[in-house]
CSV table of C-alpha atoms and ligand atoms in Angstrom, one decimal:
chain,number,residue,atom,x,y,z
A,1,MET,CA,105.5,57.2,173.3
A,2,LEU,CA,103.2,59.7,171.2
A,3,GLN,CA,103.2,57.7,167.7
A,4,ALA,CA,102.6,60.0,163.9
A,5,PRO,CA,99.3,59.5,163.1
A,6,SER,CA,98.7,57.7,159.6
A,7,GLN,CA,99.4,59.7,156.4
A,8,LYS,CA,95.6,58.4,155.2
A,9,ALA,CA,94.0,60.6,157.9
A,10,LEU,CA,95.6,63.7,157.9
A,11,ILE,CA,93.4,66.6,155.8
A,12,PRO,CA,95.3,69.6,154.6
A,13,PHE,CA,94.1,73.1,156.4
A,14,VAL,CA,94.8,76.5,155.3
A,15,SER,CA,95.7,79.2,157.7
A,16,VAL,CA,95.2,82.9,157.0
A,17,GLU,CA,98.4,83.1,156.6
A,18,ASN,CA,98.6,80.4,153.9
A,19,MET,CA,95.6,82.0,152.4
A,20,MET,CA,97.2,85.6,151.9
A,21,ARG,CA,100.0,83.6,150.5
A,22,LEU,CA,97.7,81.3,148.4
A,23,VAL,CA,96.2,84.6,146.6
A,24,HIS,CA,99.0,86.5,146.0
A,25,HIS,CA,100.6,83.5,144.6
A,26,ILE,CA,97.2,83.6,142.2
A,27,GLY,CA,97.0,87.3,141.7
A,28,VAL,CA,93.8,88.8,143.5
A,29,GLU,CA,92.1,89.7,140.0
A,30,THR,CA,93.1,86.6,138.2
A,31,LEU,CA,91.3,84.8,141.3
A,32,LEU,CA,88.1,87.5,141.2
A,33,GLU,CA,88.3,86.6,137.6
A,34,GLU,CA,88.6,82.6,138.2
A,35,LEU,CA,85.7,82.4,141.0
A,36,ALA,CA,83.2,84.6,139.3
A,37,GLY,CA,83.6,81.6,136.9
A,38,VAL,CA,83.4,78.7,139.3
A,39,VAL,CA,80.7,80.6,141.0
A,40,GLU,CA,78.5,81.1,137.4
A,41,GLY,CA,79.3,77.1,136.8
A,42,ASP,CA,77.9,76.2,140.0
A,43,PHE,CA,75.3,78.4,139.9
A,44,ARG,CA,74.4,76.9,136.9
A,45,ARG,CA,73.6,73.4,137.9
A,46,TRP,CA,72.3,75.0,141.4
A,47,GLU,CA,69.1,72.4,140.9
A,48,LEU,CA,71.6,70.0,141.6
A,49,PHE,CA,72.6,71.2,144.5
A,50,ASP,CA,70.9,70.2,148.8
A,51,LYS,CA,69.3,73.9,149.5
A,52,THR,CA,68.1,75.3,153.1
A,53,PRO,CA,68.6,78.6,154.5
A,54,ARG,CA,71.1,78.9,157.0
A,55,VAL,CA,70.9,78.4,160.8
A,56,ALA,CA,71.1,81.1,161.7
A,57,SER,CA,71.7,81.9,166.0
A,58,HIS,CA,71.1,86.0,166.4
A,59,SER,CA,71.8,88.1,169.7
A,60,ARG,CA,71.3,91.6,170.1
A,61,GLU,CA,74.7,91.9,168.9
A,62,GLY,CA,74.7,89.7,165.4
A,63,VAL,CA,74.3,86.7,164.8
A,64,ILE,CA,76.2,83.0,164.0
A,65,GLU,CA,75.0,81.4,161.0
A,66,LEU,CA,76.2,77.6,160.3
A,67,MET,CA,75.9,77.4,155.7
A,68,PRO,CA,75.9,74.1,154.5
A,69,THR,CA,75.5,72.5,151.3
A,70,SER,CA,76.1,69.4,148.8
A,71,ASP,CA,76.2,68.6,145.4
A,72,GLY,CA,75.8,64.6,145.9
A,73,GLU,CA,79.5,64.3,146.2
A,74,ILE,CA,81.2,67.1,148.4
A,75,TYR,CA,79.2,67.8,151.1
A,76,SER,CA,80.5,72.1,152.8
A,77,PHE,CA,79.5,74.1,155.3
A,78,LYS,CA,80.8,77.5,156.7
A,79,TYR,CA,80.5,79.0,160.0
A,80,VAL,CA,80.1,82.7,159.8
A,81,ASN,CA,79.7,86.0,161.7
A,82,GLY,CA,78.0,89.4,161.7
A,83,HIS,CA,78.2,91.5,164.8
A,84,PRO,CA,78.3,94.9,163.3
A,85,ARG,CA,79.5,96.5,166.7
A,86,ASN,CA,82.9,94.2,166.7
A,87,MET,CA,84.4,97.0,164.8
A,88,SER,CA,84.7,99.5,167.9
A,89,HIS,CA,86.2,96.9,170.3
A,90,GLY,CA,88.5,96.4,167.4
A,91,LEU,CA,87.1,93.1,166.2
A,92,GLN,CA,86.2,92.2,163.0
A,93,THR,CA,82.2,92.4,161.7
A,94,VAL,CA,82.3,89.0,159.6
A,95,THR,CA,84.6,86.3,160.0
A,96,ALA,CA,84.9,82.9,159.1
A,97,PHE,CA,86.1,78.8,158.4
A,98,GLY,CA,84.9,76.7,156.5
A,99,LEU,CA,85.1,72.3,155.9
A,100,LEU,CA,85.1,70.2,152.1
A,101,ALA,CA,84.2,66.4,153.0
A,102,GLU,CA,83.8,63.4,150.5
A,103,VAL,CA,79.6,62.8,150.7
A,104,SER,CA,81.0,58.7,149.7
A,105,THR,CA,82.8,58.3,153.3
A,106,GLY,CA,81.6,61.7,155.1
A,107,TYR,CA,85.6,61.8,155.7
A,108,PRO,CA,87.1,65.8,155.6
A,109,VAL,CA,89.2,66.3,152.8
A,110,LEU,CA,89.8,70.5,153.9
A,111,LEU,CA,89.5,72.7,156.2
A,112,THR,CA,90.3,76.5,155.9
A,113,GLU,CA,89.7,80.1,157.4
A,114,MET,CA,87.3,81.8,155.5
A,115,THR,CA,87.4,85.6,156.5
A,116,LEU,CA,89.5,86.2,153.4
A,117,LEU,CA,87.7,83.5,151.5
A,118,THR,CA,84.2,85.2,151.7
A,119,ALA,CA,85.1,88.4,150.8
A,120,LEU,CA,86.8,87.6,147.8
A,121,ARG,CA,83.5,85.1,147.1
A,122,THR,CA,81.0,87.5,147.8
A,123,ALA,CA,82.7,90.3,145.5
A,124,ALA,CA,83.2,87.3,142.8
A,125,THR,CA,79.7,86.4,143.4
A,126,SER,CA,78.6,90.5,143.2
A,127,ALA,CA,80.8,90.6,139.5
A,128,MET,CA,79.3,87.3,137.9
A,129,ALA,CA,75.7,89.0,139.1
A,130,ALA,CA,76.6,92.3,137.4
A,131,ARG,CA,78.2,90.8,134.3
A,132,HIS,CA,74.5,89.4,133.8
A,133,LEU,CA,71.9,92.2,135.4
A,134,ALA,CA,74.6,95.7,134.8
A,135,ARG,CA,74.2,97.3,131.4
A,136,LYS,CA,76.6,96.1,129.2
A,137,GLY,CA,79.8,98.8,129.0
A,138,ALA,CA,79.3,100.1,132.7
A,139,ARG,CA,82.6,101.8,134.1
A,140,THR,CA,81.6,103.6,137.1
A,141,MET,CA,80.5,102.3,140.1
A,142,ALA,CA,79.6,103.6,143.5
A,143,LEU,CA,80.8,102.0,146.8
A,144,ILE,CA,79.0,102.9,150.0
A,145,GLY,CA,80.0,101.6,153.1
A,146,ASN,CA,84.2,101.2,153.0
A,147,GLY,CA,84.8,98.5,155.4
A,148,ALA,CA,86.2,95.0,154.8
A,149,GLN,CA,84.7,94.0,151.8
A,150,ALA,CA,85.2,97.2,149.6
A,151,GLU,CA,88.7,96.8,148.1
A,152,PHE,CA,87.5,93.1,147.1
A,153,GLN,CA,84.1,94.7,145.8
A,154,ALA,CA,85.7,97.1,143.3
A,155,LEU,CA,88.6,94.5,142.3
A,156,ALA,CA,86.2,92.2,141.4
A,157,MET,CA,84.2,94.6,139.5
A,158,LYS,CA,87.1,95.9,138.0
A,159,ALA,CA,88.8,92.1,137.0
A,160,VAL,CA,85.4,90.9,135.5
A,161,LEU,CA,84.1,94.0,134.1
A,162,GLY,CA,86.3,96.4,133.1
A,163,ILE,CA,85.2,99.1,135.7
A,164,GLU,CA,87.5,101.8,135.5
A,165,ASN,CA,86.6,104.6,138.0
A,166,VAL,CA,85.1,103.8,141.9
A,167,ARG,CA,83.6,106.6,143.7
A,168,LEU,CA,83.6,105.8,147.6
A,169,TYR,CA,81.3,107.1,150.8
A,170,ASP,CA,81.4,106.1,153.8
A,171,ILE,CA,79.6,107.6,157.7
A,172,ASP,CA,83.6,107.0,158.8
A,173,PRO,CA,86.1,109.1,157.0
A,174,ALA,CA,88.7,107.0,157.3
A,175,ALA,CA,87.8,103.7,156.1
A,176,THR,CA,87.4,106.1,152.9
A,177,GLU,CA,90.7,106.8,153.4
A,178,LYS,CA,91.5,103.1,154.2
A,179,THR,CA,90.0,101.9,150.5
A,180,ILE,CA,91.7,104.7,148.8
A,181,ARG,CA,95.2,103.8,149.9
A,182,ASN,CA,94.4,99.5,149.3
A,183,LEU,CA,93.9,100.7,145.5
A,184,SER,CA,96.1,103.3,144.8
A,185,ASP,CA,97.5,100.6,143.0
A,186,SER,CA,94.7,98.9,141.4
A,187,GLY,CA,94.8,100.9,138.1
A,188,LEU,CA,91.1,101.9,139.2
A,189,SER,CA,90.3,105.9,139.3
A,190,VAL,CA,89.3,106.6,142.5
A,191,THR,CA,87.0,109.4,144.2
A,192,ALA,CA,86.4,110.1,148.0
A,193,CYS,CA,82.7,112.1,148.1
A,194,ARG,CA,81.1,113.6,150.9
A,195,SER,CA,78.1,112.0,150.6
A,196,SER,CA,76.1,108.6,149.1
A,197,GLN,CA,74.2,111.7,146.9
A,198,VAL,CA,77.6,112.4,145.3
A,199,ALA,CA,78.8,109.2,145.3
A,200,ILE,CA,76.4,107.6,142.7
A,201,GLU,CA,76.5,110.6,140.4
A,202,GLY,CA,77.0,108.9,137.2
A,203,ALA,CA,78.0,105.8,138.5
A,204,GLU,CA,76.0,102.6,136.7
A,205,ILE,CA,76.9,100.1,139.5
A,206,ILE,CA,76.2,100.7,143.2
A,207,THR,CA,77.2,98.7,145.6
A,208,THR,CA,76.1,98.8,149.2
A,209,CYS,CA,78.3,97.1,151.8
A,210,THR,CA,77.5,98.7,155.5
A,211,ALA,CA,77.0,97.4,158.4
A,212,ASP,CA,74.4,98.6,160.8
A,213,LYS,CA,71.9,96.3,162.3
A,214,GLN,CA,68.9,98.3,161.7
A,215,PHE,CA,66.3,99.4,158.6
A,216,ALA,CA,68.9,101.6,157.6
A,217,THR,CA,68.0,104.0,154.4
A,218,ILE,CA,71.4,104.3,152.4
A,219,LEU,CA,69.4,104.9,149.5
A,220,THR,CA,66.1,106.5,149.3
A,221,ASP,CA,64.1,105.9,145.9
A,222,ASN,CA,64.7,109.6,144.3
A,223,MET,CA,68.9,109.0,144.1
A,224,ILE,CA,68.2,106.3,141.5
A,225,GLY,CA,68.1,106.9,138.0
A,226,ALA,CA,66.6,104.8,135.1
A,227,GLY,CA,69.3,101.9,133.9
A,228,VAL,CA,71.4,101.4,137.2
A,229,HIS,CA,72.6,98.1,138.8
A,230,ILE,CA,72.2,98.1,142.5
A,231,ASN,CA,74.5,95.4,144.6
A,232,ALA,CA,73.1,95.3,147.9
A,233,ILE,CA,75.1,93.0,150.0
A,234,GLY,CA,75.3,94.6,153.1
A,235,GLY,CA,71.2,94.2,154.4
A,236,ASP,CA,71.8,90.3,155.0
A,237,CYS,CA,70.0,89.2,158.4
A,238,PRO,CA,66.5,90.1,159.8
A,239,GLY,CA,65.6,93.4,160.6
A,240,LYS,CA,69.5,94.6,159.0
A,241,THR,CA,68.0,96.6,155.4
A,242,GLU,CA,69.7,99.0,153.3
A,243,LEU,CA,67.5,100.2,150.8
A,244,HIS,CA,63.9,102.7,150.8
A,245,ARG,CA,61.4,99.9,150.1
A,246,ASP,CA,60.2,102.3,147.1
A,247,ILE,CA,63.2,101.2,144.9
A,248,LEU,CA,61.9,97.5,145.5
A,249,LEU,CA,58.4,99.0,144.0
A,250,ARG,CA,60.6,100.5,140.7
A,251,ALA,CA,63.6,97.9,140.4
A,252,ASP,CA,63.3,94.0,139.1
A,253,THR,CA,65.1,92.2,141.7
A,254,PHE,CA,67.3,89.1,141.8
A,255,VAL,CA,68.2,86.8,144.7
A,256,GLU,CA,69.8,83.8,145.5
A,257,TYR,CA,67.5,81.4,147.6
A,258,PRO,CA,64.4,82.9,148.2
A,259,PRO,CA,63.5,81.0,151.0
A,260,GLN,CA,66.7,82.7,152.7
A,261,THR,CA,66.3,86.0,151.5
A,262,ARG,CA,62.4,86.8,152.2
A,263,ILE,CA,64.0,86.5,155.8
A,264,GLU,CA,67.0,87.6,155.5
A,265,GLY,CA,67.9,90.7,152.4
A,266,GLU,CA,66.0,93.8,151.4
A,267,ILE,CA,62.9,91.7,150.3
A,268,GLN,CA,62.0,91.4,154.2
A,269,GLN,CA,60.5,94.3,153.8
A,270,MET,CA,58.3,93.6,151.2
A,271,ALA,CA,55.1,91.3,150.9
A,272,PRO,CA,56.0,87.9,150.5
A,273,ASP,CA,54.3,87.7,147.1
A,274,TYR,CA,56.9,90.2,146.0
A,275,PRO,CA,58.1,89.2,142.7
A,276,VAL,CA,61.4,88.2,142.6
A,277,THR,CA,63.6,86.4,139.7
A,278,GLU,CA,66.3,83.5,141.3
A,279,LEU,CA,69.8,84.6,140.1
A,280,TRP,CA,70.4,81.3,138.9
A,281,GLN,CA,67.9,80.8,136.5
A,282,VAL,CA,69.5,84.4,134.9
A,283,VAL,CA,72.6,82.2,134.7
A,284,ALA,CA,71.4,78.9,133.2
A,285,GLY,CA,69.4,80.9,130.7
A,286,LEU,CA,66.1,80.2,131.9
A,287,ALA,CA,64.9,84.0,133.1
A,288,PRO,CA,65.8,86.7,131.4
A,289,GLY,CA,68.6,89.3,133.3
A,290,ARG,CA,68.7,92.2,132.4
A,291,ARG,CA,66.5,93.5,129.3
A,292,ASP,CA,66.2,97.0,129.1
A,293,ASP,CA,68.7,100.2,129.1
A,294,ASN,CA,66.2,101.9,131.2
A,295,GLN,CA,65.3,99.3,133.9
A,296,ILE,CA,66.6,99.3,137.7
A,297,THR,CA,67.7,95.7,138.6
A,298,LEU,CA,68.7,95.3,141.9
A,299,PHE,CA,70.8,91.6,143.0
A,300,ASP,CA,69.7,91.8,146.7
A,301,SER,CA,72.1,89.6,148.0
A,302,VAL,CA,72.9,88.0,151.3
A,303,GLY,CA,75.5,85.7,150.7
A,304,PHE,CA,74.3,81.6,150.1
A,305,ALA,CA,75.6,78.1,150.8
A,306,ILE,CA,76.5,77.6,147.3
A,307,GLU,CA,79.0,80.3,147.0
A,308,ASP,CA,81.5,79.1,149.5
A,309,PHE,CA,80.9,75.7,148.6
A,310,SER,CA,82.3,76.6,145.4
A,311,ALA,CA,85.3,79.0,147.4
A,312,LEU,CA,86.4,76.0,148.9
A,313,ARG,CA,86.3,73.7,145.4
A,314,TYR,CA,88.5,76.8,143.8
A,315,VAL,CA,90.5,76.5,147.1
A,316,ARG,CA,91.5,72.8,146.9
A,317,GLU,CA,92.1,72.9,142.9
A,318,LYS,CA,94.4,75.6,143.6
A,319,LEU,CA,95.9,74.2,146.7
A,320,ARG,CA,97.7,70.9,144.2
A,321,GLY,CA,101.2,71.7,143.9
A,322,THR,CA,101.2,74.2,146.6
A,323,GLY,CA,102.7,74.1,150.2
A,324,PHE,CA,99.9,76.9,151.2
A,325,TYR,CA,98.6,74.7,153.9
A,326,GLN,CA,99.4,72.4,156.7
A,327,GLU,CA,98.1,68.7,157.3
A,328,ILE,CA,96.5,68.1,160.2
A,329,ASP,CA,95.6,65.5,162.0
A,330,ILE,CA,91.7,66.0,163.3
A,331,ILE,CA,90.2,61.9,161.8
A,332,ALA,CA,91.0,58.8,163.7
A,333,ASP,CA,93.0,56.4,162.8
A,334,PRO,CA,92.6,52.8,164.2
A,335,ASP,CA,94.6,50.5,162.9
A,336,ASP,CA,91.7,48.5,163.4
A,337,PRO,CA,88.7,50.7,162.3
A,338,ARG,CA,86.4,49.0,165.5
A,339,ASP,CA,89.4,49.0,167.6
A,340,LEU,CA,89.4,52.6,168.8
A,341,PHE,CA,90.2,52.5,172.1
A,342,GLY,CA,93.4,50.5,171.0
A,343,MET,CA,93.9,53.5,168.8
A,344,LEU,CA,93.5,55.5,172.0
A,345,GLN,CA,96.5,53.3,174.0
A,346,ARG,CA,99.4,54.4,171.6
A,347,ALA,CA,99.2,58.0,173.2
A,348,GLN,CA,99.5,56.1,176.5
A,349,GLY,CA,102.9,56.1,178.9
B,1,NAD,N1,75.7,89.5,151.2
B,1,NAD,C1,77.2,88.9,151.5
B,1,NAD,O1,77.1,87.4,151.1
B,1,NAD,C2,77.7,88.9,152.1
B,1,NAD,C3,79.1,88.5,152.4
B,1,NAD,C4,80.3,89.3,153.5
B,1,NAD,C5,79.9,90.6,154.5
B,1,NAD,N2,78.3,91.1,153.6
B,1,NAD,C6,77.8,91.7,155.0
B,1,NAD,O2,78.1,93.7,154.3
B,1,NAD,C7,78.1,94.0,155.4
B,1,NAD,C8,79.6,95.1,155.5
B,1,NAD,O3,80.8,93.7,155.6
B,1,NAD,P1,81.9,94.5,156.2
B,1,NAD,O4,82.7,93.2,156.5
B,1,NAD,O5,82.7,95.3,155.2
B,1,NAD,O6,81.9,95.0,157.2
B,1,NAD,P2,82.9,96.9,158.4
B,1,NAD,O7,82.2,96.7,159.5
B,1,NAD,O8,84.4,96.1,158.1
B,1,NAD,O9,82.7,97.8,157.4
B,1,NAD,C9,81.1,98.0,157.2
B,1,NAD,C10,81.4,100.1,156.9
B,1,NAD,O10,80.2,100.8,156.6
B,1,NAD,C11,79.9,102.0,157.0
B,1,NAD,N3,78.8,102.0,157.5
B,1,NAD,C12,77.6,102.2,158.3
B,1,NAD,N4,76.1,102.9,158.4
B,1,NAD,C13,76.7,103.6,157.3
B,1,NAD,C14,75.7,104.5,156.3
B,1,NAD,N5,74.6,104.8,157.1
B,1,NAD,N6,76.8,105.2,155.3
B,1,NAD,C15,77.6,104.7,154.5
B,1,NAD,N7,78.6,103.8,155.9
B,1,NAD,C16,78.0,103.4,156.4
B,1,NAD,C17,80.7,101.7,158.9
B,1,NAD,O11,81.6,102.7,158.8
B,1,NAD,C18,82.0,100.6,157.8
B,1,NAD,O12,83.3,101.3,157.7
B,1,NAD,C19,78.6,93.7,156.9
B,1,NAD,O13,77.0,94.3,156.6
B,1,NAD,C20,78.2,92.3,156.4
B,1,NAD,O14,76.9,91.3,156.9
B,1,NAD,C21,77.3,90.4,153.6
């Protein structure tokens, strides 16, 4: 007869449905603001973490990646894909799930969906970076690429920086219409624009989040005026960029983890000695962020494992006292740790 597994081996699992409930329970903007704070806290203790460029398996269609890290007490990894052509088959460009484990035992303590959580952590990280790099008092952002990440990006900039106006452009007007619909009750003033050139008019922050596996030119040098902060999140794997390289010659560029960004980010177009500042150093007060109102700052975001670690840690904390998870049986629990075969017999007959 099948016996119930012992309680100690069960771990919380957050399904997509429960993640949706948890996000609404907390409130999207509250969550984005709190998560930006948690990511910032982990950037401040950056040096403690095990860091490695993600392990990527590239194909013609896209990429599948594993993103591990640890702070010595907790270990995390995320499985994530990036497939720009998926959308034409009714599938998402990015999907993900991830796990937290205790370093002391190696036992997992949380398994969760991370497609929503990736959009939330990417937006929280963008806003945290903009808090250090954008001009103070910025109220208008342009959002080029109005796909799955778009609303999260806009709401994080509102929650963390007080952005009031969002100017949208996508090559597919249906994507822009979807984003306008989804942001209609957000309190943001949202404008659809007929080109990226028009979208960036008056914007103090420009976020590019397009998906196309090529060296694209979403922004050209002549479009970028003094004082702008560019948050480039779409170019995040080899052979995939969004900015003309001349912009990078005028901008001060901030990155997550240089060994990963030099392969995957906008700076893959530049010489290996192209100067960058690691964002964690700005957060920790070891390097300047924005120096003056005329400087062009660029956050060349590719997404780094520590941001996922922060998001997983945040979710684990927020789950306490809620019912927004199921307990699942994925760790064997023999009565005698050496008697794994004996445990197998529990399910006999
Ligand atoms: N840096 C990070 O941490 C991070 C995290 C998540 C996703 N991403 C990347 O961000 C990108 C966007 O992700 P998504 O989930 O929103 O993808 P998506 O496929 O849902 O949306 C992409 C949108 O870009 C539009 N687009 C494509 N080319 C364009 C162009 N030339 N001009 C204007 N719009 C254009 C498409 O029409 C689509 O609406 C992907 O490349 C993804 O890999 C980065």
